[in-house]
């Protein structure tokens, strides 16, 4: 079967329908949030899942498996956005996601849950099909704000998923949470069917050629390399916090349940406002300034977390952390999408795959740090990851100073 869809001249503009209306943009933001939420349902419920499977060591790897599945889906599925009818792919991917969530809900063993988590993670990459679609529909002077709006939906999904799953997991069970995800995924499919314009491929490459071109794009664009590595470090710091939060709150300092861990998603929702704000600032002042700012906030957040064990500290730290991570993310995407209009899905493949590999590494390192040194070691890890991101930005700025002068 020819998976490349209708052909057009290489380099031809995306004929998706021009600028996007606010209603369609809002629907894209909602659908993106529903998609990405599935990656995080398991985190507040991890203790409950471990209890059902009698604390088998592999159960603790469920968040990591989901992140790895997401990275795998980004690498294998996201390049297709440049090659096929993106509208059809987005709708179809939501339908498959609903089936994968049902498989997770039925998982009889921890190993089956791990396998289902990988599939759920891979299917949830549909959110990253929507973001470059929105970027391609926006005029250049509004691209940052458009990306910011859709990413506000993504952030809402990331944060409120924890609130929802924490409450459902505590009062109904973790399987019920995955069952709730099934109709949500189908609802998103219906929204996308209703509002997305038709899309023609922007590249004549075949699938295997598109995969090979990822390496060429990586070599060709130093800003892509810098943005990817920086966001990988920052997202590792982000997932380190959220992976361990439920375990930290359940410990002797707090003795709180999964529902309280989920409520921190509401606190972190303040960061939703960072996405459109960061996009507008990036449109006006340039995105590099906002990346510096976001990395600095990430470091500050972990200093707050390590100051003392209290709910107030966690609340303030969550707000600062989410604001910093999302500000840097929007601005790094602004940099990345401007590099090659005909390869936005493939650029996003590289960027997001690197970011979520960082997230998977952050979850794994945080689990190890928690076992070895508790919250203090997790805080040291999170701060070190933020410092590493800041150092990469500094090194890139010095090496390519003429290209980013004044930013």
PDB file of C-alpha atoms in Angstrom, residues 102-313:
ATOM      1  CA  UNK A 102      -9.107  -0.560  26.754  1.00  0.00           C
ATOM      2  CA  UNK A 103      -6.211  -3.029  26.581  1.00  0.00           C
ATOM      3  CA  UNK A 104      -4.507  -1.291  29.529  1.00  0.00           C
ATOM      4  CA  UNK A 105      -7.718  -1.425  31.565  1.00  0.00           C
ATOM      5  CA  UNK A 106      -8.002  -5.181  30.984  1.00  0.00           C
ATOM      6  CA  UNK A 107      -4.327  -6.006  31.662  1.00  0.00           C
ATOM      7  CA  UNK A 108      -4.224  -9.165  33.852  1.00  0.00           C
ATOM      8  CA  UNK A 109      -0.496  -8.957  34.688  1.00  0.00           C
ATOM      9  CA  UNK A 110       2.130  -6.282  35.281  1.00  0.00           C
ATOM     10  CA  UNK A 111       3.948  -7.335  32.118  1.00  0.00           C
ATOM     11  CA  UNK A 112       0.758  -6.894  30.094  1.00  0.00           C
ATOM     12  CA  UNK A 113       0.245  -3.464  31.626  1.00  0.00           C
ATOM     13  CA  UNK A 114       3.791  -2.510  30.651  1.00  0.00           C
ATOM     14  CA  UNK A 115       3.141  -3.617  27.065  1.00  0.00           C
ATOM     15  CA  UNK A 116      -0.176  -1.750  26.957  1.00  0.00           C
ATOM     16  CA  UNK A 117       1.532   1.334  28.392  1.00  0.00           C
ATOM     17  CA  UNK A 118       4.014   1.344  25.525  1.00  0.00           C
ATOM     18  CA  UNK A 119       1.141   1.227  23.012  1.00  0.00           C
ATOM     19  CA  UNK A 120      -0.797   3.960  24.815  1.00  0.00           C
ATOM     20  CA  UNK A 121       2.304   6.134  24.819  1.00  0.00           C
ATOM     21  CA  UNK A 122       2.906   5.571  21.115  1.00  0.00           C
ATOM     22  CA  UNK A 123      -0.702   6.366  20.170  1.00  0.00           C
ATOM     23  CA  UNK A 124      -0.726   9.505  22.323  1.00  0.00           C
ATOM     24  CA  UNK A 125       1.723  11.111  19.899  1.00  0.00           C
ATOM     25  CA  UNK A 126      -1.330  12.254  17.976  1.00  0.00           C
ATOM     26  CA  UNK A 127      -1.006  15.446  20.044  1.00  0.00           C
ATOM     27  CA  UNK A 128       2.255  16.129  18.240  1.00  0.00           C
ATOM     28  CA  UNK A 129       0.563  15.683  14.871  1.00  0.00           C
ATOM     29  CA  UNK A 130      -1.834  18.465  15.829  1.00  0.00           C
ATOM     30  CA  UNK A 131       0.794  21.014  16.960  1.00  0.00           C
ATOM     31  CA  UNK A 132       2.718  21.270  13.650  1.00  0.00           C
ATOM     32  CA  UNK A 133      -0.611  21.235  11.800  1.00  0.00           C
ATOM     33  CA  UNK A 134      -1.631  24.339  13.751  1.00  0.00           C
ATOM     34  CA  UNK A 135       1.780  25.937  13.136  1.00  0.00           C
ATOM     35  CA  UNK A 136       1.415  25.389   9.390  1.00  0.00           C
ATOM     36  CA  UNK A 137      -1.983  27.120   9.404  1.00  0.00           C
ATOM     37  CA  UNK A 138      -0.749  30.217  11.263  1.00  0.00           C
ATOM     38  CA  UNK A 139       0.814  33.283   9.590  1.00  0.00           C
ATOM     39  CA  UNK A 140       4.448  33.790  10.690  1.00  0.00           C
ATOM     40  CA  UNK A 141       3.665  36.805  12.856  1.00  0.00           C
ATOM     41  CA  UNK A 142       1.113  34.755  14.846  1.00  0.00           C
ATOM     42  CA  UNK A 143       2.916  31.418  14.899  1.00  0.00           C
ATOM     43  CA  UNK A 144       4.197  31.764  18.452  1.00  0.00           C
ATOM     44  CA  UNK A 145       0.764  32.645  19.815  1.00  0.00           C
ATOM     45  CA  UNK A 146      -0.873  29.820  17.841  1.00  0.00           C
ATOM     46  CA  UNK A 147       1.609  27.247  19.114  1.00  0.00           C
ATOM     47  CA  UNK A 148       1.136  28.659  22.592  1.00  0.00           C
ATOM     48  CA  UNK A 149      -2.629  28.195  22.445  1.00  0.00           C
ATOM     49  CA  UNK A 150      -2.409  24.566  21.359  1.00  0.00           C
ATOM     50  CA  UNK A 151       0.353  23.886  23.879  1.00  0.00           C
ATOM     51  CA  UNK A 152      -1.855  25.401  26.594  1.00  0.00           C
ATOM     52  CA  UNK A 153      -4.229  22.545  25.782  1.00  0.00           C
ATOM     53  CA  UNK A 154      -1.357  20.075  25.975  1.00  0.00           C
ATOM     54  CA  UNK A 155      -0.315  21.452  29.370  1.00  0.00           C
ATOM     55  CA  UNK A 156      -3.927  21.274  30.586  1.00  0.00           C
ATOM     56  CA  UNK A 157      -3.992  17.608  29.638  1.00  0.00           C
ATOM     57  CA  UNK A 158      -0.678  16.933  31.380  1.00  0.00           C
ATOM     58  CA  UNK A 159      -1.748  18.604  34.606  1.00  0.00           C
ATOM     59  CA  UNK A 160      -5.465  17.833  34.889  1.00  0.00           C
ATOM     60  CA  UNK A 161      -4.843  14.201  33.920  1.00  0.00           C
ATOM     61  CA  UNK A 162      -3.078  13.783  37.248  1.00  0.00           C
ATOM     62  CA  UNK A 163      -5.945  15.402  39.144  1.00  0.00           C
ATOM     63  CA  UNK A 164      -8.514  13.221  37.401  1.00  0.00           C
ATOM     64  CA  UNK A 165      -6.562   9.975  37.660  1.00  0.00           C
ATOM     65  CA  UNK A 166      -5.592  10.620  41.275  1.00  0.00           C
ATOM     66  CA  UNK A 167      -9.242  11.066  42.244  1.00  0.00           C
ATOM     67  CA  UNK A 168     -10.559   8.167  40.158  1.00  0.00           C
ATOM     68  CA  UNK A 169      -7.713   5.882  41.212  1.00  0.00           C
ATOM     69  CA  UNK A 170      -8.265   6.585  44.902  1.00  0.00           C
ATOM     70  CA  UNK A 171     -12.067   6.252  44.860  1.00  0.00           C
ATOM     71  CA  UNK A 172     -12.782   3.802  42.029  1.00  0.00           C
ATOM     72  CA  UNK A 173      -9.566   2.097  40.925  1.00  0.00           C
ATOM     73  CA  UNK A 174      -6.822   2.476  38.348  1.00  0.00           C
ATOM     74  CA  UNK A 175      -8.560   0.285  35.767  1.00  0.00           C
ATOM     75  CA  UNK A 176     -11.602   2.551  35.822  1.00  0.00           C
ATOM     76  CA  UNK A 177      -9.382   5.500  34.947  1.00  0.00           C
ATOM     77  CA  UNK A 178      -8.189   3.815  31.786  1.00  0.00           C
ATOM     78  CA  UNK A 179     -11.804   2.953  30.897  1.00  0.00           C
ATOM     79  CA  UNK A 180     -12.695   6.647  31.226  1.00  0.00           C
ATOM     80  CA  UNK A 181      -9.945   7.427  28.744  1.00  0.00           C
ATOM     81  CA  UNK A 182     -11.660   5.370  26.021  1.00  0.00           C
ATOM     82  CA  UNK A 183     -14.672   7.668  25.358  1.00  0.00           C
ATOM     83  CA  UNK A 184     -12.453  10.743  25.805  1.00  0.00           C
ATOM     84  CA  UNK A 185     -10.229   9.545  22.953  1.00  0.00           C
ATOM     85  CA  UNK A 186     -13.280   8.892  20.769  1.00  0.00           C
ATOM     86  CA  UNK A 187     -14.623  12.367  21.612  1.00  0.00           C
ATOM     87  CA  UNK A 188     -11.336  13.878  20.426  1.00  0.00           C
ATOM     88  CA  UNK A 189     -11.594  11.890  17.196  1.00  0.00           C
ATOM     89  CA  UNK A 190     -15.046  13.366  16.620  1.00  0.00           C
ATOM     90  CA  UNK A 191     -13.821  16.911  17.287  1.00  0.00           C
ATOM     91  CA  UNK A 192     -11.009  16.529  14.787  1.00  0.00           C
ATOM     92  CA  UNK A 193     -13.390  15.092  12.196  1.00  0.00           C
ATOM     93  CA  UNK A 194     -15.588  18.166  12.627  1.00  0.00           C
ATOM     94  CA  UNK A 195     -13.021  20.977  12.516  1.00  0.00           C
ATOM     95  CA  UNK A 196      -9.783  19.967  10.798  1.00  0.00           C
ATOM     96  CA  UNK A 197      -9.273  21.221   7.237  1.00  0.00           C
ATOM     97  CA  UNK A 198      -8.085  18.862   4.532  1.00  0.00           C
ATOM     98  CA  UNK A 199      -4.335  18.666   4.220  1.00  0.00           C
ATOM     99  CA  UNK A 200      -2.025  17.782   1.375  1.00  0.00           C
ATOM    100  CA  UNK A 201       1.431  16.356   2.064  1.00  0.00           C
ATOM    101  CA  UNK A 202       4.295  18.862   2.016  1.00  0.00           C
ATOM    102  CA  UNK A 203       6.901  16.314   0.904  1.00  0.00           C
ATOM    103  CA  UNK A 204       7.239  13.735  -1.874  1.00  0.00           C
ATOM    104  CA  UNK A 205       9.533  11.532   0.217  1.00  0.00           C
ATOM    105  CA  UNK A 206       8.685   7.908   0.861  1.00  0.00           C
ATOM    106  CA  UNK A 207       8.444   6.722   4.448  1.00  0.00           C
ATOM    107  CA  UNK A 208      11.912   5.150   4.561  1.00  0.00           C
ATOM    108  CA  UNK A 209      13.369   8.283   2.976  1.00  0.00           C
ATOM    109  CA  UNK A 210      11.651  10.456   5.544  1.00  0.00           C
ATOM    110  CA  UNK A 211      13.150   8.381   8.355  1.00  0.00           C
ATOM    111  CA  UNK A 212      16.611   8.677   6.801  1.00  0.00           C
ATOM    112  CA  UNK A 213      16.154  12.424   6.433  1.00  0.00           C
ATOM    113  CA  UNK A 214      15.886  12.793  10.205  1.00  0.00           C
ATOM    114  CA  UNK A 215      19.638  12.386  10.523  1.00  0.00           C
ATOM    115  CA  UNK A 216      20.215  14.933   7.767  1.00  0.00           C
ATOM    116  CA  UNK A 217      17.957  17.464   9.476  1.00  0.00           C
ATOM    117  CA  UNK A 218      19.767  16.885  12.769  1.00  0.00           C
ATOM    118  CA  UNK A 219      23.144  17.577  11.141  1.00  0.00           C
ATOM    119  CA  UNK A 220      21.913  20.555   9.106  1.00  0.00           C
ATOM    120  CA  UNK A 221      20.333  22.615  11.883  1.00  0.00           C
ATOM    121  CA  UNK A 222      22.390  23.461  15.000  1.00  0.00           C
ATOM    122  CA  UNK A 223      19.411  25.324  16.548  1.00  0.00           C
ATOM    123  CA  UNK A 224      17.403  22.092  16.310  1.00  0.00           C
ATOM    124  CA  UNK A 225      20.126  20.176  18.135  1.00  0.00           C
ATOM    125  CA  UNK A 226      20.377  22.790  20.870  1.00  0.00           C
ATOM    126  CA  UNK A 227      16.601  23.098  21.331  1.00  0.00           C
ATOM    127  CA  UNK A 228      16.184  19.317  21.513  1.00  0.00           C
ATOM    128  CA  UNK A 229      18.938  18.735  24.072  1.00  0.00           C
ATOM    129  CA  UNK A 230      17.834  21.682  26.210  1.00  0.00           C
ATOM    130  CA  UNK A 231      14.214  20.550  26.296  1.00  0.00           C
ATOM    131  CA  UNK A 232      15.260  16.940  26.987  1.00  0.00           C
ATOM    132  CA  UNK A 233      17.092  18.073  30.122  1.00  0.00           C
ATOM    133  CA  UNK A 234      14.207  20.293  31.211  1.00  0.00           C
ATOM    134  CA  UNK A 235      11.574  17.646  30.623  1.00  0.00           C
ATOM    135  CA  UNK A 236      13.668  15.089  32.505  1.00  0.00           C
ATOM    136  CA  UNK A 237      13.598  17.512  35.430  1.00  0.00           C
ATOM    137  CA  UNK A 238       9.817  17.896  35.032  1.00  0.00           C
ATOM    138  CA  UNK A 239       9.072  14.154  34.943  1.00  0.00           C
ATOM    139  CA  UNK A 240      11.437  13.518  37.857  1.00  0.00           C
ATOM    140  CA  UNK A 241       9.150  15.604  40.040  1.00  0.00           C
ATOM    141  CA  UNK A 242       5.846  14.147  38.880  1.00  0.00           C
ATOM    142  CA  UNK A 243       7.077  10.539  38.926  1.00  0.00           C
ATOM    143  CA  UNK A 244       8.080  10.734  42.599  1.00  0.00           C
ATOM    144  CA  UNK A 245       5.448  13.161  43.924  1.00  0.00           C
ATOM    145  CA  UNK A 246       2.860  10.498  44.848  1.00  0.00           C
ATOM    146  CA  UNK A 247       5.519   8.422  46.640  1.00  0.00           C
ATOM    147  CA  UNK A 248       6.822  11.501  48.465  1.00  0.00           C
ATOM    148  CA  UNK A 249       3.341  12.516  49.616  1.00  0.00           C
ATOM    149  CA  UNK A 250       2.612   8.963  50.778  1.00  0.00           C
ATOM    150  CA  UNK A 251       5.764   8.979  52.946  1.00  0.00           C
ATOM    151  CA  UNK A 252       6.124   9.839  56.628  1.00  0.00           C
ATOM    152  CA  UNK A 253       6.365  13.615  56.075  1.00  0.00           C
ATOM    153  CA  UNK A 254       2.816  13.854  54.657  1.00  0.00           C
ATOM    154  CA  UNK A 255       1.002  10.450  54.654  1.00  0.00           C
ATOM    155  CA  UNK A 256      -1.341  11.564  51.870  1.00  0.00           C
ATOM    156  CA  UNK A 257      -3.044   9.538  49.124  1.00  0.00           C
ATOM    157  CA  UNK A 258      -3.108   9.504  45.348  1.00  0.00           C
ATOM    158  CA  UNK A 259      -6.047  11.909  45.216  1.00  0.00           C
ATOM    159  CA  UNK A 260      -3.977  14.625  46.913  1.00  0.00           C
ATOM    160  CA  UNK A 261      -1.083  13.985  44.535  1.00  0.00           C
ATOM    161  CA  UNK A 262      -3.520  14.452  41.682  1.00  0.00           C
ATOM    162  CA  UNK A 263      -4.724  17.763  43.105  1.00  0.00           C
ATOM    163  CA  UNK A 264      -1.274  19.191  42.466  1.00  0.00           C
ATOM    164  CA  UNK A 265      -2.248  19.126  38.801  1.00  0.00           C
ATOM    165  CA  UNK A 266      -4.692  21.943  39.554  1.00  0.00           C
ATOM    166  CA  UNK A 267      -1.913  23.919  41.240  1.00  0.00           C
ATOM    167  CA  UNK A 268       0.354  23.403  38.282  1.00  0.00           C
ATOM    168  CA  UNK A 269      -2.413  24.590  35.967  1.00  0.00           C
ATOM    169  CA  UNK A 270      -1.165  28.121  36.638  1.00  0.00           C
ATOM    170  CA  UNK A 271       1.515  27.189  34.128  1.00  0.00           C
ATOM    171  CA  UNK A 272      -1.177  26.983  31.445  1.00  0.00           C
ATOM    172  CA  UNK A 273      -1.037  30.762  31.255  1.00  0.00           C
ATOM    173  CA  UNK A 274       2.692  30.522  30.502  1.00  0.00           C
ATOM    174  CA  UNK A 275       2.127  28.879  27.118  1.00  0.00           C
ATOM    175  CA  UNK A 276       0.248  31.644  25.240  1.00  0.00           C
ATOM    176  CA  UNK A 277       2.177  34.324  27.155  1.00  0.00           C
ATOM    177  CA  UNK A 278       5.518  32.769  26.216  1.00  0.00           C
ATOM    178  CA  UNK A 279       4.349  32.537  22.607  1.00  0.00           C
ATOM    179  CA  UNK A 280       3.493  36.226  22.476  1.00  0.00           C
ATOM    180  CA  UNK A 281       6.776  37.216  24.135  1.00  0.00           C
ATOM    181  CA  UNK A 282       8.654  35.014  21.674  1.00  0.00           C
ATOM    182  CA  UNK A 283       6.845  36.719  18.772  1.00  0.00           C
ATOM    183  CA  UNK A 284       7.924  40.146  20.091  1.00  0.00           C
ATOM    184  CA  UNK A 285      11.336  39.661  21.708  1.00  0.00           C
ATOM    185  CA  UNK A 286      12.548  36.486  20.070  1.00  0.00           C
ATOM    186  CA  UNK A 287      12.359  32.982  21.540  1.00  0.00           C
ATOM    187  CA  UNK A 288      15.922  32.700  22.875  1.00  0.00           C
ATOM    188  CA  UNK A 289      15.293  35.081  25.759  1.00  0.00           C
ATOM    189  CA  UNK A 290      12.338  32.995  26.911  1.00  0.00           C
ATOM    190  CA  UNK A 291      14.414  29.776  26.813  1.00  0.00           C
ATOM    191  CA  UNK A 292      17.000  31.345  29.130  1.00  0.00           C
ATOM    192  CA  UNK A 293      14.224  32.421  31.479  1.00  0.00           C
ATOM    193  CA  UNK A 294      12.524  29.016  31.513  1.00  0.00           C
ATOM    194  CA  UNK A 295      15.747  27.149  32.316  1.00  0.00           C
ATOM    195  CA  UNK A 296      16.500  29.542  35.172  1.00  0.00           C
ATOM    196  CA  UNK A 297      13.001  29.057  36.640  1.00  0.00           C
ATOM    197  CA  UNK A 298      13.457  25.282  36.560  1.00  0.00           C
ATOM    198  CA  UNK A 299      16.573  25.542  38.723  1.00  0.00           C
ATOM    199  CA  UNK A 300      14.817  27.912  41.128  1.00  0.00           C
ATOM    200  CA  UNK A 301      11.878  25.493  41.459  1.00  0.00           C
ATOM    201  CA  UNK A 302      14.088  22.675  42.706  1.00  0.00           C
ATOM    202  CA  UNK A 303      15.791  24.972  45.180  1.00  0.00           C
ATOM    203  CA  UNK A 304      12.323  25.708  46.546  1.00  0.00           C
ATOM    204  CA  UNK A 305      11.416  22.004  46.675  1.00  0.00           C
ATOM    205  CA  UNK A 306      14.528  21.194  48.704  1.00  0.00           C
ATOM    206  CA  UNK A 307      14.111  24.063  51.195  1.00  0.00           C
ATOM    207  CA  UNK A 308      11.772  22.225  53.590  1.00  0.00           C
ATOM    208  CA  UNK A 309       9.087  19.540  53.597  1.00  0.00           C
ATOM    209  CA  UNK A 310       5.741  21.327  53.437  1.00  0.00           C
ATOM    210  CA  UNK A 311       2.700  21.567  51.218  1.00  0.00           C
ATOM    211  CA  UNK A 312       3.326  25.309  50.762  1.00  0.00           C
ATOM    212  CA  UNK A 313       6.817  24.614  49.398  1.00  0.00           C
TER     213      UNK A 313
END
